[in-house]
mmCIF file of C-alpha atoms in Angstrom:
data_model
loop_
_atom_site.group_PDB
_atom_site.id
_atom_site.type_symbol
_atom_site.label_atom_id
_atom_site.label_comp_id
_atom_site.label_asym_id
_atom_site.label_seq_id
_atom_site.Cartn_x
_atom_site.Cartn_y
_atom_site.Cartn_z
ATOM 1 C CA MET A 1 -63.686 130.162 -113.252
ATOM 2 C CA ASP A 2 -60.269 128.838 -114.056
ATOM 3 C CA GLU A 3 -58.549 131.382 -111.121
ATOM 4 C CA SER A 4 -60.518 129.913 -108.474
ATOM 5 C CA GLN A 5 -60.399 127.100 -109.156
ATOM 6 C CA PRO A 6 -57.055 126.168 -107.796
ATOM 7 C CA ARG A 7 -57.849 128.001 -104.495
ATOM 8 C CA THR A 8 -60.518 125.537 -104.107
ATOM 9 C CA GLU A 9 -58.565 121.876 -104.075
ATOM 10 C CA THR A 10 -55.035 123.405 -102.058
ATOM 11 C CA PRO A 11 -57.023 123.602 -98.618
ATOM 12 C CA THR A 12 -58.156 120.552 -99.454
ATOM 13 C CA ALA A 13 -54.698 118.590 -100.332
ATOM 14 C CA HIS A 14 -53.334 119.482 -97.213
ATOM 15 C CA LYS A 15 -56.438 118.181 -95.052
ATOM 16 C CA ARG A 16 -55.584 115.030 -97.064
ATOM 17 C CA ILE A 17 -51.567 115.042 -96.119
ATOM 18 C CA SER A 18 -52.681 115.623 -92.555
ATOM 19 C CA LEU A 19 -55.109 112.763 -91.976
ATOM 20 C CA LEU A 20 -52.259 110.470 -93.564
ATOM 21 C CA SER A 21 -49.529 112.278 -91.163
ATOM 22 C CA SER A 22 -50.904 112.244 -87.808
ATOM 23 C CA PRO A 23 -51.324 108.160 -87.568
ATOM 24 C CA MET A 24 -47.581 108.450 -88.639
ATOM 25 C CA ARG A 25 -46.440 110.718 -86.454
ATOM 26 C CA ALA A 26 -48.710 108.321 -83.798
ATOM 27 C CA VAL A 27 -46.762 105.217 -85.014
ATOM 28 C CA ILE A 28 -43.207 107.460 -84.747
ATOM 29 C CA ARG A 29 -43.418 108.550 -81.848
ATOM 30 C CA LEU A 30 -45.121 105.020 -80.290
ATOM 31 C CA ARG A 31 -41.989 103.284 -81.650
ATOM 32 C CA ARG A 32 -39.579 105.642 -79.982
ATOM 33 C CA LYS A 33 -41.331 105.249 -76.388
ATOM 34 C CA VAL A 34 -40.738 101.262 -76.515
ATOM 35 C CA GLN A 35 -37.076 101.774 -77.832
ATOM 36 C CA PHE A 36 -36.656 104.362 -74.911
ATOM 37 C CA LEU A 37 -37.923 101.876 -72.480
ATOM 38 C CA LYS A 38 -36.493 98.495 -73.815
ATOM 39 C CA LYS A 39 -33.400 100.788 -73.489
ATOM 40 C CA SER A 40 -33.413 102.137 -69.979
ATOM 41 C CA ARG A 41 -34.564 98.200 -69.072
ATOM 42 C CA LEU A 42 -31.624 97.547 -70.256
ATOM 43 C CA LEU A 43 -29.417 100.437 -67.918
ATOM 44 C CA LEU A 44 -31.337 98.988 -65.187
ATOM 45 C CA GLN A 45 -30.525 95.748 -65.627
ATOM 46 C CA ARG A 46 -26.605 96.949 -65.940
ATOM 47 C CA GLN A 47 -26.733 98.703 -63.115
ATOM 48 C CA ILE A 48 -27.945 95.733 -60.730
ATOM 49 C CA SER A 49 -25.636 93.648 -61.519
ATOM 50 C CA LEU A 50 -22.905 95.746 -61.608
ATOM 51 C CA ARG A 51 -23.959 96.473 -57.773
ATOM 52 C CA ARG A 52 -24.238 92.551 -57.373
ATOM 53 C CA THR A 53 -20.260 92.945 -58.746
ATOM 54 C CA ASN A 54 -19.339 95.313 -56.500
ATOM 55 C CA LEU A 55 -20.579 93.332 -53.448
ATOM 56 C CA TYR A 56 -18.902 90.388 -54.218
ATOM 57 C CA ASN A 57 -15.155 92.036 -55.577
ATOM 58 C CA PRO A 58 -15.384 95.811 -54.564
ATOM 59 C CA SER A 59 -12.071 95.830 -56.375
ATOM 60 C CA MET A 60 -13.224 95.412 -59.422
ATOM 61 C CA SER A 61 -16.377 97.745 -59.180
ATOM 62 C CA LEU A 62 -13.899 100.920 -60.333
ATOM 63 C CA PHE A 63 -13.063 99.219 -63.220
ATOM 64 C CA ASN A 64 -16.220 98.195 -63.959
ATOM 65 C CA GLN A 65 -17.508 101.976 -63.416
ATOM 66 C CA ALA A 66 -15.015 103.242 -65.792
ATOM 67 C CA THR A 67 -15.459 101.110 -68.704
ATOM 68 C CA PHE A 68 -19.168 102.272 -68.202
ATOM 69 C CA ASP A 69 -18.872 105.494 -68.805
ATOM 70 C CA ASN A 70 -16.190 105.370 -71.168
ATOM 71 C CA SER A 71 -19.014 103.165 -73.028
ATOM 72 C CA GLN A 72 -19.956 105.308 -76.443
ATOM 73 C CA TYR A 73 -22.532 102.735 -77.956
ATOM 74 C CA PHE A 74 -24.911 100.853 -76.385
ATOM 75 C CA THR A 75 -24.423 96.833 -77.237
ATOM 76 C CA PHE A 76 -26.599 94.513 -76.018
ATOM 77 C CA ASP A 77 -24.955 92.088 -73.292
ATOM 78 C CA THR A 78 -25.777 88.421 -72.980
ATOM 79 C CA SER A 79 -23.211 87.775 -70.591
ATOM 80 C CA VAL A 80 -26.334 89.184 -67.435
ATOM 81 C CA ASP A 81 -28.655 86.731 -69.196
ATOM 82 C CA GLN A 82 -25.786 84.230 -69.232
ATOM 83 C CA SER A 83 -24.782 84.552 -65.340
ATOM 84 C CA MET A 84 -28.326 84.771 -64.466
ATOM 85 C CA VAL A 85 -28.746 80.964 -65.645
ATOM 86 C CA ASN A 86 -25.863 79.848 -64.473
ATOM 87 C CA LYS A 87 -27.026 80.855 -60.882
ATOM 88 C CA TYR A 88 -30.869 79.626 -61.518
ATOM 89 C CA LYS A 89 -29.173 76.037 -62.812
ATOM 90 C CA ARG A 90 -26.908 76.088 -59.059
ATOM 91 C CA ARG A 91 -29.458 76.875 -57.270
ATOM 92 C CA LYS A 92 -31.540 73.846 -58.578
ATOM 93 C CA THR A 93 -28.379 72.113 -58.093
ATOM 94 C CA ARG A 94 -28.205 72.545 -54.099
ATOM 95 C CA ARG A 95 -32.062 71.539 -54.115
ATOM 96 C CA LYS A 96 -31.418 68.216 -55.409
ATOM 97 C CA SER A 97 -27.952 67.221 -53.507
ATOM 98 C CA ARG A 98 -29.725 68.774 -49.738
ATOM 99 C CA MET A 99 -26.345 68.669 -48.399
ATOM 100 C CA VAL A 100 -26.055 69.505 -44.944
ATOM 101 C CA LEU A 101 -23.318 72.619 -44.045
ATOM 102 C CA TYR A 102 -21.958 72.795 -40.830
ATOM 103 C CA PRO A 103 -20.852 76.376 -39.571
ATOM 104 C CA GLU A 104 -17.105 76.566 -39.943
ATOM 105 C CA SER A 105 -17.124 77.535 -36.345
ATOM 106 C CA SER A 106 -18.506 74.379 -34.479
ATOM 107 C CA LYS A 107 -17.761 70.477 -34.274
ATOM 108 C CA LYS A 108 -18.832 68.179 -36.387
ATOM 109 C CA TYR A 109 -20.704 65.173 -34.613
ATOM 110 C CA LEU A 110 -22.006 62.255 -35.714
ATOM 111 C CA PRO A 111 -25.558 61.696 -34.526
ATOM 112 C CA THR A 112 -26.087 59.820 -31.464
ATOM 113 C CA GLU A 113 -26.475 55.782 -32.609
ATOM 114 C CA GLN A 114 -29.684 54.603 -30.526
ATOM 115 C CA LYS A 115 -29.706 50.518 -30.028
ATOM 116 C CA SER A 116 -33.291 49.113 -30.169
ATOM 117 C CA LYS A 117 -34.061 46.397 -27.682
ATOM 118 C CA ALA A 118 -35.952 45.099 -29.972
ATOM 119 C CA LYS A 119 -32.303 43.593 -31.905
ATOM 120 C CA ARG A 120 -31.656 42.069 -28.948
ATOM 121 C CA CYS A 121 -35.047 39.932 -28.398
ATOM 122 C CA LEU A 122 -34.557 38.854 -32.421
ATOM 123 C CA LEU A 123 -30.947 37.628 -32.291
ATOM 124 C CA LEU A 124 -32.456 35.645 -28.578
ATOM 125 C CA LEU A 125 -35.607 34.304 -30.801
ATOM 126 C CA ILE A 126 -33.179 33.302 -33.447
ATOM 127 C CA GLY A 127 -30.616 31.749 -30.969
ATOM 128 C CA ILE A 128 -33.734 29.647 -29.127
ATOM 129 C CA ILE A 129 -34.819 28.286 -32.273
ATOM 130 C CA CYS A 130 -31.353 27.060 -33.674
ATOM 131 C CA PHE A 131 -30.797 25.171 -30.279
ATOM 132 C CA GLN A 132 -34.543 23.851 -30.548
ATOM 133 C CA ILE A 133 -33.509 22.253 -33.928
ATOM 134 C CA LEU A 134 -30.175 20.949 -32.693
ATOM 135 C CA ASN A 135 -32.243 19.365 -29.946
ATOM 136 C CA ALA A 136 -34.705 17.681 -32.629
ATOM 137 C CA ILE A 137 -32.059 16.487 -34.288
ATOM 138 C CA GLU A 138 -30.297 15.102 -31.874
ATOM 139 C CA ASN A 139 -33.089 13.122 -30.481
ATOM 140 C CA LEU A 140 -34.301 11.857 -34.058
ATOM 141 C CA ASP A 141 -30.573 10.392 -34.664
ATOM 142 C CA ASP A 142 -31.026 8.916 -30.980
ATOM 143 C CA ASN A 143 -34.402 6.639 -31.906
ATOM 144 C CA LEU A 144 -32.427 5.838 -34.612
ATOM 145 C CA GLN A 145 -30.106 4.793 -33.362
ATOM 146 C CA LYS A 146 -32.110 3.121 -30.817
ATOM 147 C CA TYR A 147 -33.742 0.680 -33.145
ATOM 148 C CA ASP A 148 -30.336 0.889 -35.479
ATOM 149 C CA LEU A 149 -32.332 1.019 -38.762
ATOM 150 C CA ASP A 150 -28.505 0.957 -40.380
ATOM 151 C CA GLY A 151 -27.855 -2.794 -39.369
ATOM 152 C CA LEU A 152 -31.350 -3.372 -40.747
ATOM 153 C CA GLU A 153 -30.628 -2.197 -44.088
ATOM 154 C CA LYS A 154 -27.600 -4.013 -44.447
ATOM 155 C CA THR A 155 -29.221 -7.337 -43.333
ATOM 156 C CA MET A 156 -32.004 -6.755 -45.652
ATOM 157 C CA HIS A 157 -30.148 -5.689 -48.954
ATOM 158 C CA ARG A 158 -27.437 -9.149 -48.523
ATOM 159 C CA GLU A 159 -30.488 -11.521 -47.518
ATOM 160 C CA VAL A 160 -33.750 -10.352 -49.318
ATOM 161 C CA PHE A 161 -32.165 -10.725 -53.409
ATOM 162 C CA GLY A 162 -34.667 -9.063 -56.242
ATOM 163 C CA GLN A 163 -36.572 -6.379 -54.093
ATOM 164 C CA LYS A 164 -33.643 -3.537 -54.295
ATOM 165 C CA VAL A 165 -36.769 -1.604 -54.755
ATOM 166 C CA ALA A 166 -39.195 -2.553 -52.314
ATOM 167 C CA VAL A 167 -36.512 -2.408 -49.829
ATOM 168 C CA ASP A 168 -35.192 0.719 -50.464
ATOM 169 C CA ARG A 169 -39.138 1.795 -50.088
ATOM 170 C CA ILE A 170 -39.691 -0.712 -46.647
ATOM 171 C CA MET A 171 -36.655 1.204 -44.711
ATOM 172 C CA GLU A 172 -37.912 5.101 -46.142
ATOM 173 C CA LEU A 173 -41.140 4.495 -44.218
ATOM 174 C CA LEU A 174 -39.125 3.103 -40.919
ATOM 175 C CA LYS A 175 -37.174 5.617 -41.270
ATOM 176 C CA ASP A 176 -39.398 8.716 -41.493
ATOM 177 C CA TYR A 177 -41.427 6.916 -39.114
ATOM 178 C CA LEU A 178 -39.188 5.368 -36.101
ATOM 179 C CA ALA A 179 -37.653 9.018 -36.229
ATOM 180 C CA THR A 180 -40.149 10.792 -33.167
ATOM 181 C CA HIS A 181 -42.181 9.028 -30.738
ATOM 182 C CA ILE A 182 -45.274 11.392 -31.894
ATOM 183 C CA HIS A 183 -47.472 10.386 -34.594
ATOM 184 C CA ASN A 184 -50.885 11.054 -35.941
ATOM 185 C CA LYS A 185 -51.587 7.656 -36.833
ATOM 186 C CA PRO A 186 -49.940 4.454 -37.299
ATOM 187 C CA LEU A 187 -47.916 3.208 -39.855
ATOM 188 C CA VAL A 188 -48.976 0.773 -41.930
ATOM 189 C CA ILE A 189 -47.771 -1.183 -44.557
ATOM 190 C CA SER A 190 -48.698 -4.217 -46.788
ATOM 191 C CA PHE A 191 -46.552 -7.074 -49.001
ATOM 192 C CA ASN A 192 -47.839 -8.152 -51.849
ATOM 193 C CA GLY A 193 -47.058 -10.084 -54.647
ATOM 194 C CA PRO A 194 -47.112 -13.637 -55.675
ATOM 195 C CA PRO A 195 -45.696 -16.615 -54.195
ATOM 196 C CA GLY A 196 -41.957 -17.479 -52.723
ATOM 197 C CA VAL A 197 -40.683 -13.577 -53.551
ATOM 198 C CA GLY A 198 -39.615 -12.721 -49.797
ATOM 199 C CA LYS A 199 -42.260 -11.337 -48.748
ATOM 200 C CA SER A 200 -42.422 -13.494 -45.887
ATOM 201 C CA HIS A 201 -38.901 -13.657 -45.635
ATOM 202 C CA VAL A 202 -38.932 -10.242 -45.064
ATOM 203 C CA GLY A 203 -41.224 -10.297 -41.971
ATOM 204 C CA TRP A 204 -39.192 -12.561 -40.768
ATOM 205 C CA LEU A 205 -36.257 -10.291 -40.700
ATOM 206 C CA LEU A 206 -37.914 -7.370 -39.581
ATOM 207 C CA ALA A 207 -39.499 -9.387 -36.665
ATOM 208 C CA LYS A 208 -35.535 -10.893 -35.892
ATOM 209 C CA HIS A 209 -33.962 -7.251 -36.130
ATOM 210 C CA PHE A 210 -36.996 -5.383 -33.839
ATOM 211 C CA ARG A 211 -36.674 -8.161 -31.238
ATOM 212 C CA SER A 212 -32.706 -8.177 -31.001
ATOM 213 C CA VAL A 213 -33.013 -4.606 -30.683
ATOM 214 C CA MET A 214 -35.998 -3.923 -28.302
ATOM 215 C CA ASP A 215 -38.126 -6.778 -26.679
ATOM 216 C CA ASN A 216 -39.854 -10.178 -27.405
ATOM 217 C CA ASP A 217 -42.387 -8.431 -25.671
ATOM 218 C CA PHE A 218 -43.173 -6.010 -28.344
ATOM 219 C CA VAL A 219 -42.835 -7.917 -31.629
ATOM 220 C CA LEU A 220 -46.339 -10.219 -32.789
ATOM 221 C CA GLN A 221 -46.024 -12.344 -35.670
ATOM 222 C CA TYR A 222 -49.435 -13.707 -35.970
ATOM 223 C CA PHE A 223 -49.759 -16.602 -38.732
ATOM 224 C CA VAL A 224 -53.333 -17.308 -39.354
ATOM 225 C CA MET A 225 -53.229 -20.806 -39.954
ATOM 226 C CA HIS A 226 -51.622 -21.175 -36.636
ATOM 227 C CA HIS A 227 -53.323 -18.821 -34.184
ATOM 228 C CA CYS A 228 -57.103 -19.252 -35.565
ATOM 229 C CA PRO A 229 -56.624 -22.331 -37.857
ATOM 230 C CA ASN A 230 -61.038 -23.119 -37.605
ATOM 231 C CA LYS A 231 -63.408 -20.470 -38.803
ATOM 232 C CA GLU A 232 -65.809 -21.575 -36.053
ATOM 233 C CA ALA A 233 -63.322 -19.924 -33.971
ATOM 234 C CA THR A 234 -63.599 -16.203 -34.923
ATOM 235 C CA PRO A 235 -65.289 -14.696 -32.260
ATOM 236 C CA ALA A 236 -62.582 -15.967 -29.599
ATOM 237 C CA CYS A 237 -59.780 -14.949 -32.509
ATOM 238 C CA GLN A 238 -60.771 -11.736 -32.811
ATOM 239 C CA SER A 239 -60.643 -11.417 -28.863
ATOM 240 C CA ASP A 240 -57.643 -12.889 -28.413
ATOM 241 C CA LEU A 241 -55.641 -10.369 -31.352
ATOM 242 C CA SER A 242 -57.728 -7.463 -29.785
ATOM 243 C CA GLU A 243 -56.579 -8.131 -26.197
ATOM 244 C CA LYS A 244 -52.837 -8.655 -27.215
ATOM 245 C CA ILE A 245 -52.866 -5.723 -29.348
ATOM 246 C CA SER A 246 -53.989 -3.463 -26.753
ATOM 247 C CA GLU A 247 -51.508 -4.941 -24.378
ATOM 248 C CA MET A 248 -48.657 -4.622 -26.117
ATOM 249 C CA VAL A 249 -49.430 -1.050 -27.046
ATOM 250 C CA THR A 250 -50.041 -0.065 -23.573
ATOM 251 C CA ARG A 251 -46.606 -1.520 -22.313
ATOM 252 C CA ALA A 252 -44.925 0.309 -25.488
ATOM 253 C CA GLU A 253 -46.397 3.394 -24.883
ATOM 254 C CA ILE A 254 -45.435 3.328 -21.210
ATOM 255 C CA GLU A 255 -41.215 2.988 -22.197
ATOM 256 C CA GLU A 256 -41.812 4.866 -25.451
ATOM 257 C CA LYS A 257 -41.347 2.380 -28.346
ATOM 258 C CA ILE A 258 -43.042 1.107 -30.998
ATOM 259 C CA PRO A 259 -43.962 -2.005 -31.378
ATOM 260 C CA LEU A 260 -44.120 -4.359 -34.205
ATOM 261 C CA PHE A 261 -47.127 -5.935 -35.522
ATOM 262 C CA ILE A 262 -46.421 -9.036 -38.364
ATOM 263 C CA LEU A 263 -49.653 -10.461 -39.892
ATOM 264 C CA ASP A 264 -48.701 -12.810 -42.479
ATOM 265 C CA GLU A 265 -51.628 -14.505 -44.356
ATOM 266 C CA VAL A 266 -53.947 -11.596 -44.365
ATOM 267 C CA GLU A 267 -55.933 -13.162 -47.517
ATOM 268 C CA LEU A 268 -56.882 -15.910 -45.223
ATOM 269 C CA MET A 269 -58.383 -13.632 -42.138
ATOM 270 C CA SER A 270 -61.947 -13.923 -41.742
ATOM 271 C CA PRO A 271 -63.784 -10.232 -42.391
ATOM 272 C CA VAL A 272 -64.356 -10.230 -38.712
ATOM 273 C CA LEU A 273 -60.724 -10.311 -37.799
ATOM 274 C CA LEU A 274 -60.180 -7.726 -41.075
ATOM 275 C CA ASP A 275 -62.647 -5.443 -39.352
ATOM 276 C CA THR A 276 -61.222 -5.886 -35.929
ATOM 277 C CA LEU A 277 -57.975 -4.920 -37.504
ATOM 278 C CA SER A 278 -59.292 -1.882 -39.353
ATOM 279 C CA ARG A 279 -60.256 -0.263 -36.047
ATOM 280 C CA PHE A 280 -56.526 -0.502 -35.308
ATOM 281 C CA PHE A 281 -55.533 1.371 -38.540
ATOM 282 C CA GLN A 282 -57.661 5.037 -37.975
ATOM 283 C CA PRO A 283 -55.988 7.921 -37.216
ATOM 284 C CA ASN A 284 -58.894 8.911 -34.539
ATOM 285 C CA GLN A 285 -57.268 6.717 -31.024
ATOM 286 C CA THR A 286 -55.544 7.428 -27.728
ATOM 287 C CA ASN A 287 -51.937 8.073 -28.527
ATOM 288 C CA GLU A 288 -51.022 4.465 -27.527
ATOM 289 C CA PHE A 289 -52.607 3.112 -30.499
ATOM 290 C CA LEU A 290 -50.646 5.976 -32.320
ATOM 291 C CA ASN A 291 -47.577 4.522 -32.390
ATOM 292 C CA ALA A 292 -47.316 1.277 -33.953
ATOM 293 C CA ILE A 293 -45.986 -0.801 -36.714
ATOM 294 C CA TYR A 294 -48.175 -3.121 -38.876
ATOM 295 C CA ILE A 295 -47.355 -5.131 -41.534
ATOM 296 C CA LEU A 296 -49.708 -6.891 -43.469
ATOM 297 C CA ILE A 297 -48.640 -9.799 -45.820
ATOM 298 C CA SER A 298 -50.678 -11.561 -48.415
ATOM 299 C CA ASN A 299 -50.677 -13.193 -51.635
ATOM 300 C CA VAL A 300 -54.083 -10.802 -52.997
ATOM 301 C CA GLY A 301 -52.996 -9.081 -56.454
ATOM 302 C CA GLY A 302 -50.673 -11.476 -57.073
ATOM 303 C CA SER A 303 -51.335 -12.886 -60.102
ATOM 304 C CA GLU A 304 -52.111 -9.262 -61.821
ATOM 305 C CA ILE A 305 -48.246 -8.492 -60.513
ATOM 306 C CA THR A 306 -46.949 -11.624 -62.637
ATOM 307 C CA THR A 307 -49.208 -10.070 -65.724
ATOM 308 C CA PHE A 308 -47.760 -6.581 -64.985
ATOM 309 C CA ALA A 309 -44.252 -8.036 -64.465
ATOM 310 C CA LEU A 310 -43.896 -10.417 -67.700
ATOM 311 C CA GLN A 311 -45.231 -7.703 -69.996
ATOM 312 C CA ASN A 312 -42.924 -5.098 -68.745
ATOM 313 C CA VAL A 313 -39.127 -6.365 -68.998
ATOM 314 C CA SER A 314 -36.208 -4.139 -67.473
ATOM 315 C CA SER A 315 -33.339 -3.931 -65.640
ATOM 316 C CA ASP A 316 -33.315 -0.191 -65.397
ATOM 317 C CA LEU A 317 -34.066 1.221 -61.620
ATOM 318 C CA LEU A 318 -35.457 4.016 -62.789
ATOM 319 C CA HIS A 319 -37.750 2.259 -65.224
ATOM 320 C CA GLN A 320 -38.651 0.015 -62.717
ATOM 321 C CA GLN A 321 -39.748 2.549 -59.742
ATOM 322 C CA ARG A 322 -41.783 4.064 -62.854
ATOM 323 C CA LYS A 323 -43.058 0.326 -63.487
ATOM 324 C CA THR A 324 -44.055 0.682 -59.480
ATOM 325 C CA GLU A 325 -46.506 3.804 -59.903
ATOM 326 C CA GLU A 326 -48.052 2.197 -62.600
ATOM 327 C CA LEU A 327 -48.309 -1.186 -60.880
ATOM 328 C CA LEU A 328 -50.023 0.470 -58.060
ATOM 329 C CA TYR A 329 -52.724 2.199 -60.060
ATOM 330 C CA ILE A 330 -53.389 -1.166 -60.672
ATOM 331 C CA ILE A 331 -53.588 -3.482 -57.864
ATOM 332 C CA GLN A 332 -54.794 -0.824 -55.566
ATOM 333 C CA PRO A 333 -58.676 -1.291 -56.456
ATOM 334 C CA ILE A 334 -58.213 -4.403 -56.119
ATOM 335 C CA LEU A 335 -57.281 -4.621 -53.009
ATOM 336 C CA THR A 336 -59.654 -1.916 -51.334
ATOM 337 C CA HIS A 337 -62.215 -4.136 -52.857
ATOM 338 C CA PHE A 338 -61.105 -7.223 -51.224
ATOM 339 C CA HIS A 339 -61.680 -5.181 -47.692
ATOM 340 C CA PRO A 340 -61.343 -1.566 -46.851
ATOM 341 C CA LEU A 341 -57.984 -1.646 -44.227
ATOM 342 C CA TRP A 342 -56.089 -1.741 -47.369
ATOM 343 C CA LYS A 343 -57.299 2.196 -48.026
ATOM 344 C CA SER A 344 -54.955 2.732 -44.742
ATOM 345 C CA ALA A 345 -52.072 1.083 -45.826
ATOM 346 C CA VAL A 346 -48.655 1.836 -47.869
ATOM 347 C CA ILE A 347 -48.739 -1.167 -50.669
ATOM 348 C CA ILE A 348 -45.068 -2.351 -51.890
ATOM 349 C CA PRO A 349 -45.434 -4.884 -54.421
ATOM 350 C CA PHE A 350 -43.557 -7.555 -54.849
ATOM 351 C CA GLY A 351 -41.996 -8.757 -58.504
ATOM 352 C CA LEU A 352 -40.939 -11.847 -59.876
ATOM 353 C CA LEU A 353 -37.635 -13.481 -59.212
ATOM 354 C CA GLU A 354 -34.719 -14.353 -62.038
ATOM 355 C CA LYS A 355 -33.304 -17.149 -62.350
ATOM 356 C CA SER A 356 -29.901 -15.523 -60.616
ATOM 357 C CA HIS A 357 -31.846 -15.022 -57.572
ATOM 358 C CA VAL A 358 -32.993 -18.425 -57.118
ATOM 359 C CA ILE A 359 -29.281 -19.214 -57.215
ATOM 360 C CA ASN A 360 -28.781 -17.165 -54.503
ATOM 361 C CA CYS A 361 -31.789 -18.368 -52.175
ATOM 362 C CA ILE A 362 -30.218 -22.094 -53.027
ATOM 363 C CA LEU A 363 -26.619 -20.792 -51.895
ATOM 364 C CA GLU A 364 -27.941 -19.467 -49.149
ATOM 365 C CA GLU A 365 -30.095 -22.276 -48.029
ATOM 366 C CA MET A 366 -27.274 -24.678 -48.383
ATOM 367 C CA MET A 367 -25.055 -22.348 -46.223
ATOM 368 C CA ARG A 368 -27.406 -22.335 -43.539
ATOM 369 C CA GLU A 369 -27.807 -26.002 -43.607
ATOM 370 C CA GLY A 370 -24.371 -26.486 -43.669
ATOM 371 C CA LEU A 371 -24.142 -28.551 -47.326
ATOM 372 C CA TYR A 372 -20.997 -27.863 -49.093
ATOM 373 C CA PRO A 373 -22.073 -25.242 -51.848
ATOM 374 C CA ASP A 374 -20.766 -26.955 -55.344
ATOM 375 C CA GLN A 375 -21.760 -24.897 -58.410
ATOM 376 C CA SER A 376 -22.795 -28.218 -60.233
ATOM 377 C CA HIS A 377 -25.401 -29.332 -57.707
ATOM 378 C CA ILE A 378 -26.413 -25.300 -57.346
ATOM 379 C CA GLU A 379 -27.654 -25.092 -61.338
ATOM 380 C CA ASN A 380 -29.034 -28.750 -61.228
ATOM 381 C CA LEU A 381 -31.611 -27.505 -58.466
ATOM 382 C CA ALA A 382 -32.206 -24.005 -60.054
ATOM 383 C CA SER A 383 -32.820 -26.113 -63.351
ATOM 384 C CA GLN A 384 -35.477 -28.581 -61.759
ATOM 385 C CA LEU A 385 -37.801 -25.642 -60.837
ATOM 386 C CA SER A 386 -40.026 -23.913 -63.589
ATOM 387 C CA TYR A 387 -39.681 -20.215 -65.157
ATOM 388 C CA TYR A 388 -41.697 -17.997 -66.911
ATOM 389 C CA THR A 389 -39.558 -16.814 -70.264
ATOM 390 C CA THR A 390 -39.785 -13.546 -71.479
ATOM 391 C CA GLY A 391 -37.453 -11.220 -73.135
ATOM 392 C CA GLY A 392 -34.577 -13.425 -73.337
ATOM 393 C CA ARG A 393 -35.151 -13.949 -69.348
ATOM 394 C CA GLU A 394 -35.865 -16.492 -67.175
ATOM 395 C CA TYR A 395 -38.502 -15.849 -64.013
ATOM 396 C CA ALA A 396 -38.831 -18.421 -61.315
ATOM 397 C CA ILE A 397 -42.829 -19.312 -60.966
ATOM 398 C CA THR A 398 -42.904 -19.743 -57.604
ATOM 399 C CA GLY A 399 -39.722 -18.099 -57.077
ATOM 400 C CA CYS A 400 -37.567 -19.329 -53.642
ATOM 401 C CA LYS A 401 -40.866 -21.234 -52.499
ATOM 402 C CA GLN A 402 -39.197 -24.737 -53.553
ATOM 403 C CA VAL A 403 -35.486 -24.365 -53.127
ATOM 404 C CA GLY A 404 -36.085 -24.894 -49.066
ATOM 405 C CA ALA A 405 -37.573 -28.698 -50.087
ATOM 406 C CA LYS A 406 -34.916 -29.167 -52.485
ATOM 407 C CA VAL A 407 -32.051 -28.390 -50.619
ATOM 408 C CA ASN A 408 -33.653 -31.050 -47.874
ATOM 409 C CA LEU A 409 -33.974 -33.666 -50.532
ATOM 410 C CA LEU A 410 -29.591 -32.655 -51.786
ATOM 411 C CA SER A 411 -28.908 -33.467 -47.934
ATOM 412 C CA GLU A 412 -30.843 -36.499 -47.518
ATOM 413 C CA SER A 413 -29.066 -38.099 -50.732
ATOM 414 C CA GLY A 414 -25.811 -37.823 -49.324
ATOM 415 C CA HIS A 415 -24.139 -34.539 -50.021
ATOM 416 C CA LYS A 416 -20.730 -34.121 -47.676
ATOM 417 C CA PRO A 417 -21.697 -31.247 -45.603
ATOM 418 C CA ASN A 418 -18.899 -28.731 -45.243
ATOM 419 C CA PRO A 419 -16.815 -29.733 -42.323
ATOM 420 C CA LEU A 420 -16.335 -25.546 -41.688
ATOM 421 C CA VAL A 421 -19.827 -24.812 -41.737
ATOM 422 C CA SER A 422 -20.341 -28.427 -39.226
ATOM 423 C CA THR A 423 -17.547 -28.006 -36.596
ATOM 424 C CA LEU A 424 -19.093 -24.216 -36.185
#
């Protein structure tokens, strides 16, 4: 029994060893096969690289071949992979540049430039527009020179005292309107303020100037107390005023001129006359009625302007302009409530006159009457008037309205005239 036992164990042990060794042998064989495939692949890549080198540089092919034959050991050559990467980068860069390559044997010519006809048309159109603009500017200058607005502005600033903001606004409106003869509505300007501040004087200066540059037939000064003193004659006054306006605008349209209508004492007009005027202010009329200037002079809103001026005393011009905007916001509803025709008008308020302005009025009136401008007499006449006193300033209650009467009394008292003025 003891001898037979080892005989039975030996085949079993060999069987176990064979079972373990067969997978190992398979793994070894697979590993050798993979290594062989890797080596063959690297050899193939090296041969391909050598062939490419021979194509670009045949003189180096023998040297490379000898080097390849003499090599005893196989090593991983990374230069091949690096060259492939460099070639790939160069190809990528070439694709980005997209440079056009010409053959060396052919001549290089730039592509022929084709001239577009649209460019010529565009230049012609620009030239026409510039010519039209220059022509329009010349026409504007001709119209303004025809009315001599520069001379009017100088006269207004010289003879109107204490109303610089109002005069600047009037000249701005006249220059804009008289620059052309084509309009979509008439120009309506309303002078509003207390008595004696220069409203009627400005109207008189406008009438005088436009009579000199145009003709007396294109300027109408309408005073209600003179042309229509009786309320019973209102229908006749309405017909007369309407006929005068129609005839004047028709004649002015023929001669390409713009008539001027100065209507003083508008607050004394009857509602019928105001309605008649309102119809001429509308934009939906024929061309001749659109080319006209209407000046409305009234004392409506004078008390509100006086109160506002006394409460806002300032000599700053910028502040005065801002005050004018606030004042318009106050008196606009008052005027439109009086009559709706003021909705079509540009309102220009005339403020109070200071004592220095009244002195200038007295001096101007004395020069006009041929009196010697004695400073003591001027100050004496100015002190006889009544003034509002606020903020250290004196504002004339009646403005320059009583200056003419005071100067006449002075001349009647035997004051010697100015010999230079009297000889003229």
